[in-house]
Amino acid sequence: MHTDGATRLLWHTAAEVRSRLILLVTLMASRVALVLAVPALLAAALAAVLGTRDTTWPVTWLGLTLIAIAAAELTLGQLAATTAGRSAVGLQTRTVAHLLTLDSRRQLPAGDAVARVLQAAPSTANLPLTIAGLTVSTLGSAAALVALFWIDWRAGLVFTLAVPVVLAIARRFMSQTTDAQHGYYQTQAEISHGLLAALTGARTIRASGTVATEISRVLRPLPKLSAAGRTVWQLQRGAVWQLQLLLPLTQVLVLAVSGLGVAAGRIAPAQLLAITGYLAIASGAFDHIDTLFEIAHARAGAGRLADALAQPAPADGTRPLPAGPGAVSLRGVAVHRDGQALLQDLDLDIPADTCLALVGRSGAGKSLTAALIGRLLDPDSGQVTLDGVAVHEIRLDQLRRAVVYAFAQPVLIGTTIHDTIAYGRPDLSAADVASAAQAARADTFIGRLPGGYAAELHAAPMSGGERQRLGLARAFARPARVYILDDATSGLDTVTEAEVSQAITSRLAGRTRVIVAHRAATAARCDLVAWLDAGRIRAVAAHADLWHDPDYRAVFADSPQQPTEATAQPETSHA
């Protein structure tokens, strides 16, 4: 757990709601001041009664003080709720935005990421408020202790003897509970990740008859979760009984000393009432175990958020998109993962207005190379340029518009078919969307859907090939300089793929096209082929020239059987 990162995150969270936090602390301090006035006012009222004096003003002030305390409580409740909500939204937005920028080497498991956003962020957002409340309350207890000393130093001294014991109990509880809660969070994330994976592959699980096995796998961490929960509960129980035993013992001793003072004539009867009131306020410092648990809970959540935010995201460039036709160059590129070289010493030039196929055996680095061009991944060394400018120097928002991707398993985002094609381009007209769908040969099956382009996405039954065509339509709808089709036609039948390839040639004429290809026919339609082998470029030439090499032909011979539109329905989707 990143302790320093968690501390910085908490400071940042507090800074985002600084003005509201200051107002809350002011209201809390005012309420505590009013509460501290109550014992003195009660004593004054009692003294007036016992002395047969006029009780109008003491009782009036006491009533006004109690009304003010109630108003402060009501205002504090509403302000605290809205402040915590705003802070939680800010934390969740920041965390989601960061997670979405991470490349594939640094992405958290999906279930873990969801757990951090939905569970850790709200508890972390409450921490500044909780600490502020605890601080003000503790200061109020300290002020009540001073009042005890002021009335009778013996009563104050007896109460003070218990303070070091309380501090020792609280410190041990905080340290142990934070660690236990962190383990509880981690185990919850394991279960969330397993459940998400099972739900994503539910069709395969049912077809394989392994439902019981998957239930067992998903719930395997439950004993560990139960143990972590029991540990937290036992720590809380231990601290509670110790404090609950210490508190009444201390109160009895203080009241005994005070009673002896009344008997000896050292303390007036009205002062005994004030001592009782201030003793109750001072004892509030003993009764913060729930608050300490909330702080430990939030500290564990802050640590998990800090771990996620510590994952390095690609830095935004500062240069505008350069003018140019879309020439791409990779020089000395290397990418490593877990100490293994996935790409090494890779050099590749892609001339503008060229259709280039990336070909190679599984694991050769085709998709990895394609991801480098649009900075979906940054190389560990080497440089990627677009029209002579390093892509890491170009502003990301402009680079994303210049380099457009279509994937083998596209994530379809939006409410309707129209929305998913126009995703990221809300300015597109219905005619633009229809034109892109026609180019991707998606208009035919869209026309058969109830509602056509207005059909709700979740209710539209589609094969894997039809999903791919929607992904291609989404790419075609975005004017770009470089189009990268990462195996984006693998789910199409041969006839449809040929039609889409023709549309790529005509609609994207004048644009640079990079196609990750597994079919020989796909590579043959491209101007050039970059043949990758074990993370290196083995050759760059026309498909017809490379076909004479038996090793090149073996790449396609060893490729898995390509799915057709009738069977290709991806279990998972990756944007």
Coordinates of N, CA, C and O in Angstrom, one line a residue, residues 452-561:
G452 N -34.5 -0.2 -36.9 CA -33.3 0.1 -37.7 C -32.2 0.8 -36.9 O -31.8 0.2 -35.9
Y453 N -31.8 2.0 -37.3 CA -30.7 2.7 -36.6 C -31.1 3.1 -35.2 O -30.3 3.4 -34.3
A454 N -32.4 3.2 -34.9 CA -32.9 3.6 -33.6 C -33.1 2.4 -32.7 O -33.5 2.5 -31.5
A455 N -32.8 1.2 -33.2 CA -32.9 0.0 -32.3 C -32.0 0.1 -31.1 O -30.9 0.5 -31.2
E456 N -32.5 -0.3 -30.0 CA -31.7 -0.3 -28.8 C -30.6 -1.4 -28.9 O -30.9 -2.5 -29.2
L457 N -29.4 -1.0 -28.5 CA -28.3 -1.9 -28.7 C -28.4 -3.2 -27.9 O -28.1 -4.2 -28.4
H458 N -28.8 -3.1 -26.7 CA -28.8 -4.2 -25.8 C -29.9 -5.3 -26.3 O -29.8 -6.4 -25.9
A459 N -30.8 -4.8 -27.1 CA -31.9 -5.7 -27.5 C -31.7 -6.2 -28.9 O -32.6 -6.9 -29.5
A460 N -30.6 -5.8 -29.6 CA -30.4 -6.2 -31.0 C -29.5 -7.4 -31.0 O -28.3 -7.4 -30.7
P461 N -30.0 -8.6 -31.5 CA -29.2 -9.8 -31.6 C -28.3 -9.7 -32.7 O -28.7 -9.3 -33.9
M462 N -27.0 -9.9 -32.5 CA -26.0 -9.8 -33.5 C -24.9 -10.9 -33.4 O -24.6 -11.3 -32.3
S463 N -24.5 -11.3 -34.6 CA -23.4 -12.3 -34.6 C -22.1 -11.5 -34.4 O -22.0 -10.3 -34.4
G464 N -21.0 -12.3 -34.3 CA -19.7 -11.6 -34.1 C -19.3 -10.8 -35.4 O -18.8 -9.7 -35.3
G465 N -19.7 -11.3 -36.5 CA -19.4 -10.6 -37.8 C -20.1 -9.3 -37.9 O -19.6 -8.3 -38.3
E466 N -21.4 -9.3 -37.4 CA -22.2 -8.1 -37.5 C -21.7 -7.1 -36.5 O -21.7 -5.9 -36.8
R467 N -21.2 -7.5 -35.3 CA -20.6 -6.6 -34.4 C -19.3 -6.0 -35.0 O -19.1 -4.8 -34.8
Q468 N -18.6 -6.8 -35.7 CA -17.4 -6.3 -36.3 C -17.7 -5.2 -37.4 O -17.0 -4.2 -37.5
R469 N -18.8 -5.4 -38.1 CA -19.2 -4.5 -39.1 C -19.6 -3.1 -38.5 O -19.4 -2.1 -39.0
L470 N -20.3 -3.2 -37.3 CA -20.6 -2.0 -36.6 C -19.3 -1.3 -36.2 O -19.2 0.0 -36.2
G471 N -18.3 -2.0 -35.7 CA -17.0 -1.5 -35.3 C -16.3 -0.8 -36.5 O -15.8 0.3 -36.4
L472 N -16.4 -1.4 -37.7 CA -15.8 -0.8 -38.9 C -16.6 0.4 -39.3 O -16.0 1.4 -39.7
A473 N -17.9 0.4 -39.2 CA -18.7 1.6 -39.5 C -18.3 2.7 -38.6 O -18.3 3.9 -39.0
R474 N -18.1 2.4 -37.3 CA -17.7 3.5 -36.4 C -16.4 4.1 -36.8 O -16.2 5.3 -36.7
A475 N -15.5 3.3 -37.3 CA -14.2 3.8 -37.8 C -14.4 4.6 -39.0 O -13.8 5.7 -39.2
F476 N -15.2 4.1 -40.0 CA -15.4 4.8 -41.2 C -16.0 6.1 -41.0 O -15.9 7.1 -41.8
A477 N -16.8 6.3 -39.9 CA -17.5 7.5 -39.7 C -16.6 8.6 -39.2 O -17.0 9.8 -39.1
R478 N -15.4 8.3 -38.9 CA -14.5 9.2 -38.3 C -13.4 9.6 -39.3 O -12.6 8.7 -39.6
P479 N -13.4 10.8 -39.8 CA -12.3 11.2 -40.7 C -11.0 11.2 -40.0 O -10.8 11.9 -39.0
A480 N -10.0 10.5 -40.5 CA -8.7 10.4 -39.9 C -7.6 10.4 -40.9 O -7.9 10.3 -42.1
R481 N -6.4 10.4 -40.4 CA -5.2 10.3 -41.3 C -4.7 8.9 -41.4 O -4.2 8.5 -42.5
V482 N -4.8 8.1 -40.4 CA -4.4 6.7 -40.4 C -5.5 5.9 -39.8 O -6.0 6.2 -38.7
Y483 N -5.8 4.8 -40.5 CA -6.8 3.8 -40.1 C -6.1 2.5 -39.8 O -5.3 2.0 -40.6
I484 N -6.4 2.0 -38.6 CA -5.7 0.7 -38.2 C -6.8 -0.3 -37.9 O -7.7 -0.1 -37.0
L485 N -6.9 -1.3 -38.7 CA -7.9 -2.4 -38.5 C -7.2 -3.6 -37.9 O -6.5 -4.3 -38.6
D486 N -7.3 -3.8 -36.6 CA -6.7 -4.8 -35.9 C -7.5 -6.1 -36.0 O -8.3 -6.4 -35.1
D487 N -7.3 -6.9 -37.1 CA -8.0 -8.1 -37.3 C -9.5 -7.8 -37.3 O -10.3 -8.7 -36.9
A488 N -9.9 -6.7 -37.8 CA -11.3 -6.2 -37.7 C -12.2 -6.8 -38.7 O -13.4 -6.5 -38.7
T489 N -11.7 -7.7 -39.6 CA -12.6 -8.4 -40.5 C -12.5 -9.9 -40.4 O -13.0 -10.7 -41.2
S490 N -12.0 -10.4 -39.2 CA -11.8 -11.8 -39.0 C -13.1 -12.6 -38.9 O -13.2 -13.7 -39.2
G491 N -14.2 -11.9 -38.5 CA -15.5 -12.5 -38.3 C -16.3 -12.5 -39.5 O -17.5 -12.9 -39.5
L492 N -15.9 -11.9 -40.6 CA -16.7 -11.8 -41.8 C -16.5 -13.0 -42.7 O -15.4 -13.6 -42.8
D493 N -17.5 -13.3 -43.4 CA -17.4 -14.4 -44.4 C -16.6 -13.8 -45.6 O -16.3 -12.6 -45.7
T494 N -16.1 -14.7 -46.5 CA -15.2 -14.3 -47.5 C -15.8 -13.3 -48.5 O -15.1 -12.3 -48.8
V495 N -17.0 -13.4 -48.8 CA -17.7 -12.5 -49.8 C -17.8 -11.1 -49.1 O -17.4 -10.1 -49.7
T496 N -18.3 -11.1 -47.9 CA -18.4 -9.8 -47.2 C -17.1 -9.1 -46.9 O -16.9 -7.9 -47.1
E497 N -16.1 -9.9 -46.6 CA -14.7 -9.3 -46.4 C -14.2 -8.7 -47.7 O -13.6 -7.6 -47.6
A498 N -14.5 -9.3 -48.8 CA -14.0 -8.8 -50.1 C -14.7 -7.5 -50.3 O -14.1 -6.5 -50.8
E499 N -16.0 -7.4 -50.0 CA -16.8 -6.2 -50.2 C -16.3 -5.1 -49.3 O -16.2 -3.9 -49.7
V500 N -16.0 -5.4 -48.0 CA -15.5 -4.4 -47.1 C -14.1 -3.9 -47.5 O -13.8 -2.8 -47.4
S501 N -13.3 -4.9 -48.0 CA -12.0 -4.5 -48.5 C -12.1 -3.5 -49.6 O -11.3 -2.6 -49.7
Q502 N -13.0 -3.7 -50.5 CA -13.2 -2.8 -51.6 C -13.6 -1.4 -51.0 O -13.2 -0.4 -51.5
A503 N -14.5 -1.4 -50.0 CA -14.9 -0.1 -49.4 C -13.7 0.6 -48.7 O -13.6 1.8 -48.8
I504 N -12.8 -0.2 -48.1 CA -11.6 0.3 -47.5 C -10.8 1.0 -48.6 O -10.3 2.1 -48.4
T505 N -10.7 0.4 -49.7 CA -9.9 0.9 -50.8 C -10.5 2.2 -51.4 O -9.8 3.2 -51.6
S506 N -11.8 2.2 -51.5 CA -12.4 3.4 -52.2 C -12.7 4.5 -51.1 O -12.3 5.6 -51.4
R507 N -13.3 4.1 -50.0 CA -13.7 5.2 -49.1 C -12.5 5.8 -48.4 O -12.5 7.0 -48.0
L508 N -11.5 5.0 -48.1 CA -10.3 5.5 -47.4 C -9.1 5.8 -48.4 O -8.0 5.8 -47.9
A509 N -9.4 6.0 -49.6 CA -8.4 6.4 -50.6 C -7.7 7.6 -50.1 O -8.3 8.6 -49.7
G510 N -6.4 7.6 -50.2 CA -5.6 8.8 -49.8 C -5.2 8.8 -48.3 O -4.5 9.6 -47.9
R511 N -5.7 7.8 -47.6 CA -5.4 7.6 -46.2 C -4.4 6.4 -46.0 O -4.5 5.5 -46.8
T512 N -3.7 6.5 -45.0 CA -2.8 5.4 -44.6 C -3.6 4.3 -43.9 O -4.4 4.6 -43.0
R513 N -3.5 3.1 -44.3 CA -4.2 2.0 -43.7 C -3.3 0.9 -43.2 O -2.4 0.4 -44.0
V514 N -3.4 0.4 -42.0 CA -2.6 -0.6 -41.4 C -3.6 -1.7 -41.0 O -4.5 -1.5 -40.2
I515 N -3.4 -2.9 -41.5 CA -4.4 -4.0 -41.3 C -3.6 -5.2 -40.7 O -2.7 -5.7 -41.3
V516 N -4.0 -5.6 -39.5 CA -3.5 -6.8 -38.9 C -4.2 -8.0 -39.6 O -5.5 -8.1 -39.4
A517 N -3.5 -8.8 -40.3 CA -4.1 -9.8 -41.1 C -3.7 -11.2 -40.7 O -2.6 -11.5 -40.4
H518 N -4.7 -12.1 -40.8 CA -4.5 -13.5 -40.5 C -4.8 -14.4 -41.8 O -4.4 -15.5 -41.9
R519 N -5.5 -13.8 -42.7 CA -5.8 -14.5 -44.0 C -4.9 -14.0 -45.1 O -4.6 -12.8 -45.2
A520 N -4.5 -15.0 -45.9 CA -3.7 -14.7 -47.0 C -4.4 -13.7 -48.0 O -3.8 -12.8 -48.6
A521 N -5.7 -13.9 -48.2 CA -6.5 -13.1 -49.1 C -6.5 -11.6 -48.6 O -6.4 -10.7 -49.4
T522 N -6.5 -11.4 -47.3 CA -6.5 -10.1 -46.8 C -5.2 -9.4 -47.0 O -5.1 -8.3 -47.5
A523 N -4.1 -10.2 -46.8 CA -2.7 -9.6 -47.1 C -2.5 -9.3 -48.5 O -1.9 -8.4 -48.9
A524 N -3.1 -10.2 -49.4 CA -2.9 -10.0 -50.8 C -3.6 -8.7 -51.3 O -3.2 -8.2 -52.4
R525 N -4.6 -8.2 -50.7 CA -5.3 -7.0 -51.1 C -4.5 -5.7 -50.7 O -4.9 -4.7 -51.1
C526 N -3.5 -5.9 -49.9 CA -2.8 -4.7 -49.4 C -1.6 -4.4 -50.3 O -1.1 -5.3 -51.1
D527 N -1.1 -3.2 -50.3 CA 0.0 -2.7 -51.1 C 1.3 -3.4 -50.7 O 2.1 -3.8 -51.5
L528 N 1.5 -3.4 -49.3 CA 2.7 -4.0 -48.8 C 2.3 -4.9 -47.6 O 1.3 -4.8 -47.0
V529 N 3.3 -5.8 -47.3 CA 3.1 -6.7 -46.1 C 4.4 -6.5 -45.3 O 5.5 -6.6 -45.8
A530 N 4.2 -6.3 -43.9 CA 5.3 -6.3 -43.0 C 5.2 -7.6 -42.2 O 4.2 -7.8 -41.5
W531 N 6.2 -8.4 -42.4 CA 6.2 -9.8 -41.9 C 6.9 -9.8 -40.6 O 8.1 -9.5 -40.5
L532 N 6.2 -10.0 -39.5 CA 6.8 -10.0 -38.1 C 7.1 -11.4 -37.7 O 6.3 -12.3 -37.9
D533 N 8.2 -11.6 -37.0 CA 8.6 -12.9 -36.5 C 9.4 -12.7 -35.2 O 10.4 -12.0 -35.2
A534 N 8.7 -13.2 -34.1 CA 9.3 -13.1 -32.8 C 9.7 -11.7 -32.4 O 10.7 -11.4 -31.8
G535 N 8.8 -10.7 -32.7 CA 9.0 -9.4 -32.3 C 9.9 -8.5 -33.1 O 10.2 -7.4 -32.8
R536 N 10.3 -9.1 -34.3 CA 11.1 -8.3 -35.2 C 10.5 -8.3 -36.6 O 9.7 -9.2 -37.0
I537 N 10.9 -7.3 -37.4 CA 10.5 -7.3 -38.8 C 11.4 -8.2 -39.6 O 12.6 -8.0 -39.7
R538 N 10.8 -9.2 -40.2 CA 11.6 -10.2 -41.0 C 11.7 -9.7 -42.4 O 12.7 -9.9 -43.1
A539 N 10.6 -9.1 -42.9 CA 10.7 -8.6 -44.3 C 9.5 -7.7 -44.5 O 8.5 -7.8 -43.9
V540 N 9.7 -6.8 -45.5 CA 8.6 -5.8 -45.9 C 8.6 -5.9 -47.4 O 9.6 -5.6 -48.1
A541 N 7.5 -6.4 -48.0 CA 7.4 -6.5 -49.5 C 6.0 -6.8 -49.8 O 5.1 -6.8 -49.0
A542 N 5.7 -6.9 -51.1 CA 4.4 -7.2 -51.6 C 4.1 -8.7 -51.2 O 5.0 -9.5 -51.2
H543 N 2.8 -9.0 -51.0 CA 2.4 -10.3 -50.7 C 2.8 -11.3 -51.7 O 3.3 -12.4 -51.4
A544 N 2.7 -10.9 -53.0 CA 3.0 -11.9 -54.1 C 4.5 -12.2 -54.0 O 4.9 -13.4 -54.3
D545 N 5.4 -11.3 -53.7 CA 6.8 -11.6 -53.6 C 7.1 -12.4 -52.4 O 8.0 -13.4 -52.5
L546 N 6.5 -12.2 -51.3 CA 6.8 -13.0 -50.1 C 6.2 -14.4 -50.2 O 6.7 -15.3 -49.5
W547 N 5.2 -14.6 -51.0 CA 4.5 -15.9 -51.1 C 5.5 -17.0 -51.6 O 5.3 -18.2 -51.3
H548 N 6.6 -16.6 -52.2 CA 7.5 -17.6 -52.7 C 8.3 -18.2 -51.5 O 8.9 -19.3 -51.7
D549 N 8.3 -17.6 -50.4 CA 9.0 -18.1 -49.2 C 8.1 -19.1 -48.5 O 7.0 -18.7 -48.0
P550 N 8.5 -20.3 -48.3 CA 7.7 -21.3 -47.6 C 7.4 -21.0 -46.2 O 6.4 -21.3 -45.7
D551 N 8.3 -20.3 -45.5 CA 8.1 -19.8 -44.1 C 7.0 -18.8 -44.1 O 6.2 -18.8 -43.1
Y552 N 6.9 -18.0 -45.1 CA 5.8 -17.0 -45.1 C 4.5 -17.7 -45.4 O 3.5 -17.4 -44.7
R553 N 4.4 -18.7 -46.3 CA 3.2 -19.4 -46.5 C 2.8 -20.2 -45.3 O 1.6 -20.3 -45.0
A554 N 3.8 -20.6 -44.5 CA 3.5 -21.4 -43.3 C 2.8 -20.6 -42.2 O 2.0 -21.1 -41.4
V555 N 3.0 -19.2 -42.3 CA 2.3 -18.3 -41.3 C 0.8 -18.5 -41.5 O 0.0 -18.6 -40.5
F556 N 0.3 -18.6 -42.7 CA -1.1 -18.7 -42.9 C -1.6 -20.1 -42.8 O -2.7 -20.4 -42.4
A557 N -0.7 -21.0 -43.1 CA -1.1 -22.5 -42.9 C -1.3 -22.8 -41.5 O -2.2 -23.6 -41.1
D558 N -0.5 -22.1 -40.6 CA -0.6 -22.4 -39.2 C -1.7 -21.6 -38.5 O -1.9 -21.7 -37.3
S559 N -2.3 -20.6 -39.2 CA -3.3 -19.7 -38.6 C -4.5 -20.6 -38.2 O -4.9 -21.5 -38.9
P560 N -5.2 -20.2 -37.1 CA -6.4 -20.9 -36.7 C -7.5 -20.7 -37.8 O -7.5 -19.7 -38.5
Q561 N -8.4 -21.6 -37.9 CA -9.5 -21.5 -38.8 C -10.3 -20.2 -38.5 O -10.7 -20.0 -37.3

